[in-house]
PDB file of C-alpha atoms in Angstrom:
ATOM      1  CA  ASN A 830     108.616 140.415 108.717  1.00 88.00           C
ATOM      2  CA  ALA A 831     104.980 141.108 110.094  1.00 91.00           C
ATOM      3  CA  TYR A 832     103.689 144.004 112.007  1.00 95.00           C
ATOM      4  CA  VAL A 833     100.387 144.223 113.958  1.00 96.00           C
ATOM      5  CA  ALA A 834      98.932 147.440 115.401  1.00 98.00           C
ATOM      6  CA  LEU A 835      95.168 146.962 117.702  1.00 98.00           C
ATOM      7  CA  ALA A 836      93.382 149.695 119.083  1.00 98.00           C
ATOM      8  CA  THR A 837      90.186 149.062 121.257  1.00 98.00           C
ATOM      9  CA  TYR A 838      88.004 151.396 122.744  1.00 98.00           C
ATOM     10  CA  LYS A 839      85.258 150.483 125.359  1.00 97.00           C
ATOM     11  CA  VAL A 840      82.014 152.282 124.751  1.00 96.00           C
ATOM     12  CA  ASN A 841      80.569 151.062 127.972  1.00 95.00           C
ATOM     13  CA  LYS A 842      80.958 148.248 130.574  1.00 94.00           C
ATOM     14  CA  ASP A 843      79.375 145.903 127.960  1.00 95.00           C
ATOM     15  CA  ASN A 844      80.445 147.083 124.573  1.00 97.00           C
ATOM     16  CA  THR A 845      83.870 147.574 122.616  1.00 98.00           C
ATOM     17  CA  VAL A 846      84.872 148.622 119.368  1.00 98.00           C
ATOM     18  CA  GLY A 847      88.311 148.370 117.593  1.00 98.00           C
ATOM     19  CA  VAL A 848      90.326 148.421 114.723  1.00 98.00           C
ATOM     20  CA  ASN A 849      93.375 146.149 113.578  1.00 98.00           C
ATOM     21  CA  TYR A 850      95.983 146.478 111.185  1.00 98.00           C
ATOM     22  CA  THR A 851      98.653 143.991 109.735  1.00 97.00           C
ATOM     23  CA  THR A 852     101.458 144.654 107.307  1.00 96.00           C
ATOM     24  CA  ILE A 853     103.693 141.574 106.234  1.00 93.00           C
ATOM     25  CA  THR A 854     106.704 142.274 103.786  1.00 91.00           C
ATOM     26  CA  ASP A 855     108.773 139.323 102.366  1.00 87.00           C
ATOM     27  CA  SER A 856     112.116 139.831  99.798  1.00 78.00           C
ATOM     28  CA  GLY A 857     111.416 136.437  98.284  1.00 76.00           C
ATOM     29  CA  ALA A 858     112.860 134.081 100.784  1.00 70.00           C
ATOM     30  CA  THR A 859     109.822 132.195 101.604  1.00 74.00           C
ATOM     31  CA  ILE A 860     106.230 133.457 100.160  1.00 79.00           C
ATOM     32  CA  ALA A 861     107.288 136.126  97.584  1.00 77.00           C
ATOM     33  CA  THR A 862     108.444 135.645  94.058  1.00 79.00           C
ATOM     34  CA  ILE A 863     111.989 136.152  94.025  1.00 80.00           C
ATOM     35  CA  GLY A 864     112.945 140.021  93.024  1.00 80.00           C
ATOM     36  CA  GLN A 865     109.020 141.267  93.121  1.00 86.00           C
ATOM     37  CA  LYS A 866     107.191 143.561  95.513  1.00 88.00           C
ATOM     38  CA  PHE A 867     105.727 141.923  98.255  1.00 91.00           C
ATOM     39  CA  ASN A 868     103.476 143.839 100.871  1.00 93.00           C
ATOM     40  CA  PHE A 869     100.454 142.544 102.288  1.00 95.00           C
ATOM     41  CA  LYS A 870      97.998 144.753 104.444  1.00 97.00           C
ATOM     42  CA  ASN A 871      94.761 143.930 106.437  1.00 97.00           C
ATOM     43  CA  LEU A 872      92.888 146.486 107.780  1.00 98.00           C
ATOM     44  CA  GLY A 873      89.721 144.991 110.199  1.00 98.00           C
ATOM     45  CA  LEU A 874      86.724 146.707 112.014  1.00 98.00           C
ATOM     46  CA  HIS A 875      85.351 144.943 114.892  1.00 98.00           C
ATOM     47  CA  VAL A 876      82.820 145.645 117.766  1.00 98.00           C
ATOM     48  CA  ASN A 877      81.533 143.075 120.424  1.00 98.00           C
ATOM     49  CA  GLY A 878      79.691 143.173 123.552  1.00 97.00           C
ATOM     50  CA  LYS A 879      76.069 142.856 124.676  1.00 95.00           C
ATOM     51  CA  LEU A 880      72.785 144.376 123.993  1.00 93.00           C
ATOM     52  CA  GLY A 881      70.218 143.341 126.667  1.00 90.00           C
ATOM     53  CA  ASP A 882      70.322 139.433 126.624  1.00 90.00           C
ATOM     54  CA  VAL A 883      71.778 138.977 123.108  1.00 95.00           C
ATOM     55  CA  LYS A 884      75.667 138.684 122.940  1.00 96.00           C
ATOM     56  CA  TYR A 885      77.228 139.756 119.691  1.00 98.00           C
ATOM     57  CA  ALA A 886      80.660 139.874 117.704  1.00 98.00           C
ATOM     58  CA  ALA A 887      81.114 141.168 114.265  1.00 98.00           C
ATOM     59  CA  GLU A 888      84.334 142.304 112.156  1.00 98.00           C
ATOM     60  CA  TYR A 889      84.882 143.492 108.484  1.00 98.00           C
ATOM     61  CA  ASP A 890      88.273 142.918 106.807  1.00 98.00           C
ATOM     62  CA  THR A 891      89.551 144.642 103.672  1.00 98.00           C
ATOM     63  CA  GLN A 892      92.827 143.339 102.404  1.00 97.00           C
ATOM     64  CA  PHE A 893      95.444 145.260  99.870  1.00 97.00           C
ATOM     65  CA  GLY A 894      98.807 145.696  99.053  1.00 95.00           C
ATOM     66  CA  SER A 895     101.136 143.981  96.377  1.00 94.00           C
ATOM     67  CA  GLN A 896     101.718 140.255  95.753  1.00 91.00           C
ATOM     68  CA  THR A 897     103.867 140.860  92.886  1.00 90.00           C
ATOM     69  CA  ASP A 898     104.795 144.060  91.004  1.00 91.00           C
ATOM     70  CA  THR A 899     102.023 143.634  88.766  1.00 92.00           C
ATOM     71  CA  LYS A 900      99.253 141.778  91.276  1.00 92.00           C
ATOM     72  CA  LYS A 901      97.454 143.343  94.351  1.00 95.00           C
ATOM     73  CA  PHE A 902      95.343 141.834  96.905  1.00 95.00           C
ATOM     74  CA  LYS A 903      91.807 142.942  96.886  1.00 95.00           C
ATOM     75  CA  GLY A 904      90.575 140.340  99.424  1.00 95.00           C
ATOM     76  CA  TYR A 905      87.758 141.004 102.007  1.00 97.00           C
ATOM     77  CA  GLY A 906      86.091 139.024 104.692  1.00 97.00           C
ATOM     78  CA  LEU A 907      83.211 139.486 107.333  1.00 97.00           C
ATOM     79  CA  PHE A 908      81.467 137.515 110.385  1.00 97.00           C
ATOM     80  CA  LEU A 909      78.325 138.432 112.399  1.00 98.00           C
ATOM     81  CA  ASN A 910      77.914 135.858 115.701  1.00 98.00           C
ATOM     82  CA  LEU A 911      74.868 136.351 118.081  1.00 98.00           C
ATOM     83  CA  GLY A 912      74.213 134.484 121.312  1.00 97.00           C
ATOM     84  CA  TYR A 913      71.090 134.424 123.495  1.00 96.00           C
ATOM     85  CA  ASP A 914      71.265 132.628 127.077  1.00 91.00           C
ATOM     86  CA  ILE A 915      68.381 130.342 127.948  1.00 89.00           C
ATOM     87  CA  LYS A 916      69.605 128.937 131.129  1.00 83.00           C
ATOM     88  CA  PRO A 917      71.201 126.117 131.116  1.00 87.00           C
ATOM     89  CA  VAL A 918      71.496 126.350 127.365  1.00 93.00           C
ATOM     90  CA  THR A 919      73.198 129.162 124.967  1.00 95.00           C
ATOM     91  CA  VAL A 920      71.900 129.517 121.467  1.00 97.00           C
ATOM     92  CA  ARG A 921      74.172 130.669 119.007  1.00 97.00           C
ATOM     93  CA  ALA A 922      73.748 131.673 115.614  1.00 98.00           C
ATOM     94  CA  GLY A 923      76.503 132.874 112.824  1.00 97.00           C
ATOM     95  CA  TYR A 924      77.502 134.251 109.373  1.00 98.00           C
ATOM     96  CA  ALA A 925      81.037 134.304 107.916  1.00 97.00           C
ATOM     97  CA  MET A 926      82.110 135.158 104.233  1.00 97.00           C
ATOM     98  CA  GLY A 927      85.387 135.292 102.836  1.00 96.00           C
ATOM     99  CA  SER A 928      85.999 136.670  99.230  1.00 96.00           C
ATOM    100  CA  GLY A 929      87.162 134.206  96.518  1.00 92.00           C
ATOM    101  CA  ASP A 930      89.295 134.195  93.297  1.00 86.00           C
ATOM    102  CA  ALA A 931      88.310 130.964  91.712  1.00 77.00           C
ATOM    103  CA  GLY A 932      89.933 130.070  88.558  1.00 70.00           C
ATOM    104  CA  ASN A 933      92.530 133.304  89.233  1.00 70.00           C
ATOM    105  CA  THR A 934      90.956 135.037  86.285  1.00 73.00           C
ATOM    106  CA  ASP A 935      92.197 138.672  86.785  1.00 82.00           C
ATOM    107  CA  ALA A 936      96.094 138.593  86.497  1.00 86.00           C
ATOM    108  CA  THR A 937      96.334 141.884  88.395  1.00 93.00           C
ATOM    109  CA  LYS A 938      93.970 141.224  91.487  1.00 93.00           C
ATOM    110  CA  ASN A 939      94.218 138.263  93.866  1.00 93.00           C
ATOM    111  CA  LYS A 940      90.778 138.636  95.391  1.00 94.00           C
ATOM    112  CA  ASP A 941      90.935 135.466  97.809  1.00 93.00           C
ATOM    113  CA  PHE A 942      90.799 136.418 101.478  1.00 94.00           C
ATOM    114  CA  GLN A 943      94.320 135.746 102.656  1.00 93.00           C
ATOM    115  CA  VAL A 944      94.642 133.961 106.320  1.00 89.00           C
ATOM    116  CA  THR A 945      97.264 133.004 108.499  1.00 82.00           C
ATOM    117  CA  ALA A 946      94.892 130.982 110.989  1.00 73.00           C
ATOM    118  CA  GLY A 947      97.062 127.975 111.145  1.00 73.00           C
ATOM    119  CA  ASN A 948      95.908 124.000 111.161  1.00 77.00           C
ATOM    120  CA  ASP A 949      93.329 124.401 114.191  1.00 78.00           C
ATOM    121  CA  VAL A 950      89.586 124.370 114.068  1.00 83.00           C
ATOM    122  CA  HIS A 951      88.039 127.822 113.883  1.00 87.00           C
ATOM    123  CA  TYR A 952      84.660 126.743 112.443  1.00 92.00           C
ATOM    124  CA  THR A 953      84.285 123.328 111.153  1.00 95.00           C
ATOM    125  CA  PHE A 954      85.701 120.324 112.315  1.00 95.00           C
ATOM    126  CA  ILE A 955      85.962 118.391 109.240  1.00 96.00           C
ATOM    127  CA  TYR A 956      86.161 120.885 106.382  1.00 95.00           C
ATOM    128  CA  GLU A 957      88.515 123.172 107.721  1.00 91.00           C
ATOM    129  CA  TYR A 958      90.613 120.939 109.381  1.00 89.00           C
ATOM    130  CA  THR A 959      90.940 117.713 107.296  1.00 91.00           C
ATOM    131  CA  THR A 960      89.732 118.339 103.781  1.00 92.00           C
ATOM    132  CA  ASN A 961      90.885 120.539 101.022  1.00 90.00           C
ATOM    133  CA  ASP A 962      89.104 123.901 100.938  1.00 91.00           C
ATOM    134  CA  ALA A 963      87.610 126.233  98.616  1.00 92.00           C
ATOM    135  CA  SER A 964      90.498 128.863  98.604  1.00 89.00           C
ATOM    136  CA  SER A 965      92.445 129.061  95.402  1.00 84.00           C
ATOM    137  CA  SER A 966      95.040 131.824  95.574  1.00 85.00           C
ATOM    138  CA  ARG A 967      97.131 131.457  98.498  1.00 84.00           C
ATOM    139  CA  GLY A 968      99.262 134.570  98.447  1.00 83.00           C
ATOM    140  CA  LEU A 969     100.410 134.091 102.113  1.00 83.00           C
ATOM    141  CA  GLY A 970     101.944 130.262 101.437  1.00 73.00           C
ATOM    142  CA  GLN A 971      98.935 128.512 103.032  1.00 74.00           C
ATOM    143  CA  ALA A 972      98.624 124.835 102.250  1.00 76.00           C
ATOM    144  CA  ALA A 973      95.258 123.402 100.791  1.00 77.00           C
ATOM    145  CA  ARG A 974      93.354 123.303 103.857  1.00 78.00           C
ATOM    146  CA  SER A 975      92.869 125.392 107.148  1.00 79.00           C
ATOM    147  CA  ASN A 976      92.212 128.390 105.215  1.00 85.00           C
ATOM    148  CA  GLY A 977      89.242 129.518 107.481  1.00 87.00           C
ATOM    149  CA  ILE A 978      86.667 131.547 105.482  1.00 92.00           C
ATOM    150  CA  ALA A 979      89.096 131.945 102.005  1.00 92.00           C
ATOM    151  CA  ASN A 980      86.392 131.712  99.415  1.00 94.00           C
ATOM    152  CA  THR A 981      83.771 130.127 101.841  1.00 95.00           C
ATOM    153  CA  THR A 982      80.826 131.203 103.280  1.00 97.00           C
ATOM    154  CA  TYR A 983      79.657 129.832 106.378  1.00 97.00           C
ATOM    155  CA  TYR A 984      76.053 129.579 107.998  1.00 98.00           C
ATOM    156  CA  ARG A 985      75.947 128.370 111.508  1.00 98.00           C
ATOM    157  CA  LEU A 986      73.815 127.276 114.529  1.00 98.00           C
ATOM    158  CA  GLY A 987      74.918 126.137 117.392  1.00 97.00           C
ATOM    159  CA  LEU A 988      73.970 125.217 121.165  1.00 97.00           C
ATOM    160  CA  ASP A 989      76.200 125.151 124.479  1.00 96.00           C
ATOM    161  CA  ALA A 990      75.052 123.250 127.699  1.00 96.00           C
ATOM    162  CA  ASP A 991      76.911 122.919 131.018  1.00 93.00           C
ATOM    163  CA  LEU A 992      75.433 119.338 131.996  1.00 93.00           C
ATOM    164  CA  THR A 993      77.272 119.545 135.080  1.00 93.00           C
ATOM    165  CA  LYS A 994      79.819 122.010 137.145  1.00 92.00           C
ATOM    166  CA  ASP A 995      82.403 120.032 134.978  1.00 95.00           C
ATOM    167  CA  LEU A 996      80.907 118.684 131.834  1.00 96.00           C
ATOM    168  CA  ARG A 997      80.405 120.979 129.051  1.00 96.00           C
ATOM    169  CA  ALA A 998      78.667 119.870 125.658  1.00 97.00           C
ATOM    170  CA  SER A 999      78.190 121.856 122.457  1.00 97.00           C
ATOM    171  CA  VAL A1000      76.671 121.055 119.209  1.00 98.00           C
ATOM    172  CA  ASP A1001      77.114 122.864 115.657  1.00 98.00           C
ATOM    173  CA  TYR A1002      75.133 122.912 112.350  1.00 98.00           C
ATOM    174  CA  PHE A1003      77.129 124.481 109.322  1.00 98.00           C
ATOM    175  CA  ILE A1004      75.707 124.960 105.956  1.00 98.00           C
ATOM    176  CA  LEU A1005      78.924 125.439 103.485  1.00 98.00           C
ATOM    177  CA  ARG A1006      79.238 127.443 100.201  1.00 97.00           C
ATOM    178  CA  ALA A1007      81.883 128.319  98.100  1.00 96.00           C
ATOM    179  CA  THR A1008      81.872 132.133  97.523  1.00 95.00           C
ATOM    180  CA  LYS A1009      83.131 131.888  94.016  1.00 93.00           C
ATOM    181  CA  VAL A1010      83.529 129.057  91.488  1.00 92.00           C
ATOM    182  CA  ALA A1011      85.637 128.892  88.380  1.00 87.00           C
ATOM    183  CA  THR A1012      82.698 128.533  85.746  1.00 86.00           C
ATOM    184  CA  ALA A1013      79.209 129.652  85.754  1.00 84.00           C
ATOM    185  CA  THR A1014      77.891 126.135  85.660  1.00 87.00           C
ATOM    186  CA  GLY A1015      79.597 125.028  88.792  1.00 91.00           C
ATOM    187  CA  SER A1016      77.638 124.417  92.005  1.00 95.00           C
ATOM    188  CA  LYS A1017      78.821 126.417  95.044  1.00 96.00           C
ATOM    189  CA  LYS A1018      77.215 123.851  97.338  1.00 97.00           C
ATOM    190  CA  ILE A1019      80.073 122.260  99.312  1.00 97.00           C
ATOM    191  CA  GLY A1020      77.635 120.699 101.664  1.00 97.00           C
ATOM    192  CA  SER A1021      76.342 120.726 105.385  1.00 98.00           C
ATOM    193  CA  GLU A1022      78.360 119.430 108.251  1.00 98.00           C
ATOM    194  CA  VAL A1023      77.324 118.604 111.923  1.00 98.00           C
ATOM    195  CA  ASP A1024      79.955 118.807 114.840  1.00 98.00           C
ATOM    196  CA  ALA A1025      79.682 117.953 118.315  1.00 98.00           C
ATOM    197  CA  ARG A1026      81.788 118.283 121.344  1.00 97.00           C
ATOM    198  CA  LEU A1027      82.128 116.803 125.176  1.00 97.00           C
ATOM    199  CA  ALA A1028      84.540 118.520 127.561  1.00 97.00           C
ATOM    200  CA  TYR A1029      84.959 116.980 131.198  1.00 97.00           C
ATOM    201  CA  LYS A1030      87.088 119.339 133.151  1.00 96.00           C
ATOM    202  CA  ILE A1031      89.306 116.610 135.280  1.00 96.00           C
ATOM    203  CA  ASP A1032      90.837 118.874 137.648  1.00 93.00           C
ATOM    204  CA  LYS A1033      91.650 122.703 137.526  1.00 89.00           C
ATOM    205  CA  ASN A1034      93.899 122.993 134.633  1.00 93.00           C
ATOM    206  CA  LEU A1035      93.378 119.374 133.076  1.00 97.00           C
ATOM    207  CA  THR A1036      90.306 118.749 130.427  1.00 97.00           C
ATOM    208  CA  TYR A1037      89.316 115.494 128.770  1.00 98.00           C
ATOM    209  CA  SER A1038      87.431 116.045 125.427  1.00 97.00           C
ATOM    210  CA  ILE A1039      85.810 114.265 122.656  1.00 97.00           C
ATOM    211  CA  THR A1040      84.933 115.888 119.228  1.00 97.00           C
ATOM    212  CA  ALA A1041      82.787 114.205 116.273  1.00 98.00           C
ATOM    213  CA  GLY A1042      81.963 115.622 112.799  1.00 98.00           C
ATOM    214  CA  TYR A1043      79.726 114.312 110.137  1.00 98.00           C
ATOM    215  CA  LEU A1044      80.355 116.146 106.667  1.00 98.00           C
ATOM    216  CA  ASP A1045      77.390 115.550 103.932  1.00 98.00           C
ATOM    217  CA  PRO A1046      79.187 116.686 100.763  1.00 97.00           C
ATOM    218  CA  GLU A1047      77.221 118.130  97.631  1.00 97.00           C
ATOM    219  CA  LYS A1048      78.046 118.838  94.107  1.00 96.00           C
ATOM    220  CA  TRP A1049      80.700 121.336  94.469  1.00 96.00           C
ATOM    221  CA  TRP A1050      83.120 118.480  95.238  1.00 95.00           C
ATOM    222  CA  GLN A1051      82.499 117.062  91.704  1.00 95.00           C
ATOM    223  CA  ASP A1052      82.504 120.451  90.007  1.00 94.00           C
ATOM    224  CA  SER A1053      85.663 122.176  91.401  1.00 92.00           C
ATOM    225  CA  MET A1054      87.685 118.986  93.096  1.00 91.00           C
ATOM    226  CA  SER A1055      87.334 116.417  90.623  1.00 89.00           C
ATOM    227  CA  VAL A1056      85.604 114.082  92.979  1.00 93.00           C
ATOM    228  CA  THR A1057      83.486 111.524  91.079  1.00 94.00           C
ATOM    229  CA  ALA A1058      79.847 111.046  91.783  1.00 93.00           C
ATOM    230  CA  ALA A1059      80.354 107.552  93.013  1.00 94.00           C
ATOM    231  CA  ASN A1060      83.104 108.974  95.367  1.00 94.00           C
ATOM    232  CA  ASN A1061      81.387 112.019  96.707  1.00 95.00           C
ATOM    233  CA  LYS A1062      80.300 110.382 100.129  1.00 95.00           C
ATOM    234  CA  SER A1063      79.885 111.561 103.474  1.00 97.00           C
ATOM    235  CA  ILE A1064      83.063 111.941 105.903  1.00 97.00           C
ATOM    236  CA  THR A1065      82.817 110.954 109.653  1.00 97.00           C
ATOM    237  CA  GLN A1066      85.734 111.821 112.076  1.00 97.00           C
ATOM    238  CA  VAL A1067      86.183 111.874 115.959  1.00 97.00           C
ATOM    239  CA  MET A1068      89.315 113.208 117.838  1.00 96.00           C
ATOM    240  CA  HIS A1069      90.052 112.645 121.544  1.00 97.00           C
ATOM    241  CA  ALA A1070      91.994 115.151 123.344  1.00 96.00           C
ATOM    242  CA  LEU A1071      93.737 115.639 126.756  1.00 96.00           C
ATOM    243  CA  THR A1072      94.517 119.227 127.214  1.00 95.00           C
ATOM    244  CA  LEU A1073      96.803 120.658 130.119  1.00 95.00           C
ATOM    245  CA  SER A1074      96.624 124.437 130.358  1.00 91.00           C
ATOM    246  CA  PHE A1075      99.360 126.663 132.314  1.00 87.00           C
TER     247      PHE A1075
END
């Protein structure tokens, strides 16, 4: 059972503040331990808008409630995105961080930021969409990938450009770090990733796009994912998509 509440307040024509609250309960049929209390809660505060020529969006989420009779949710996450238009280009910068629980060392707390993002691209095309991620204590039953900012810190720089009326291009550069690692000597450096996308509007509701990504992995994969040095190689990926909206 999931319940969500959202309230927003428009400060003026350009700026909005808001609060959102989610609670998820389970009796043990799917994500909870049978016979144990499961009552996940997420409280988020967010702002977005425009100050002069700078667009911004920010949010802070804190999580609490019970994963079991003896273990509590204690995750948190935040992000800040900025954008500036230099016609015909938009320059973007972003930072996002989700708490981590690498090693699951505290039997009474789950400090991993919990997500229900689904198998979609929200940040990186390869690290988030294809490879295993740094999350380690998935109390909401997520798989080993597509966990967004769970135990992951993102630094992002991007560009968007309208090349023609119907052709739009974007490129993003990411620096990826694990928020927490299991051992003091383990590296937090996941790597860097470059993603590029071209989208062509064929018709009013029909778009063709091609997305390409390059992930340059660093030492975290060897220290935390048991990847050998010889196999810790770069990853490339390309995806074509035809999108019909209605």
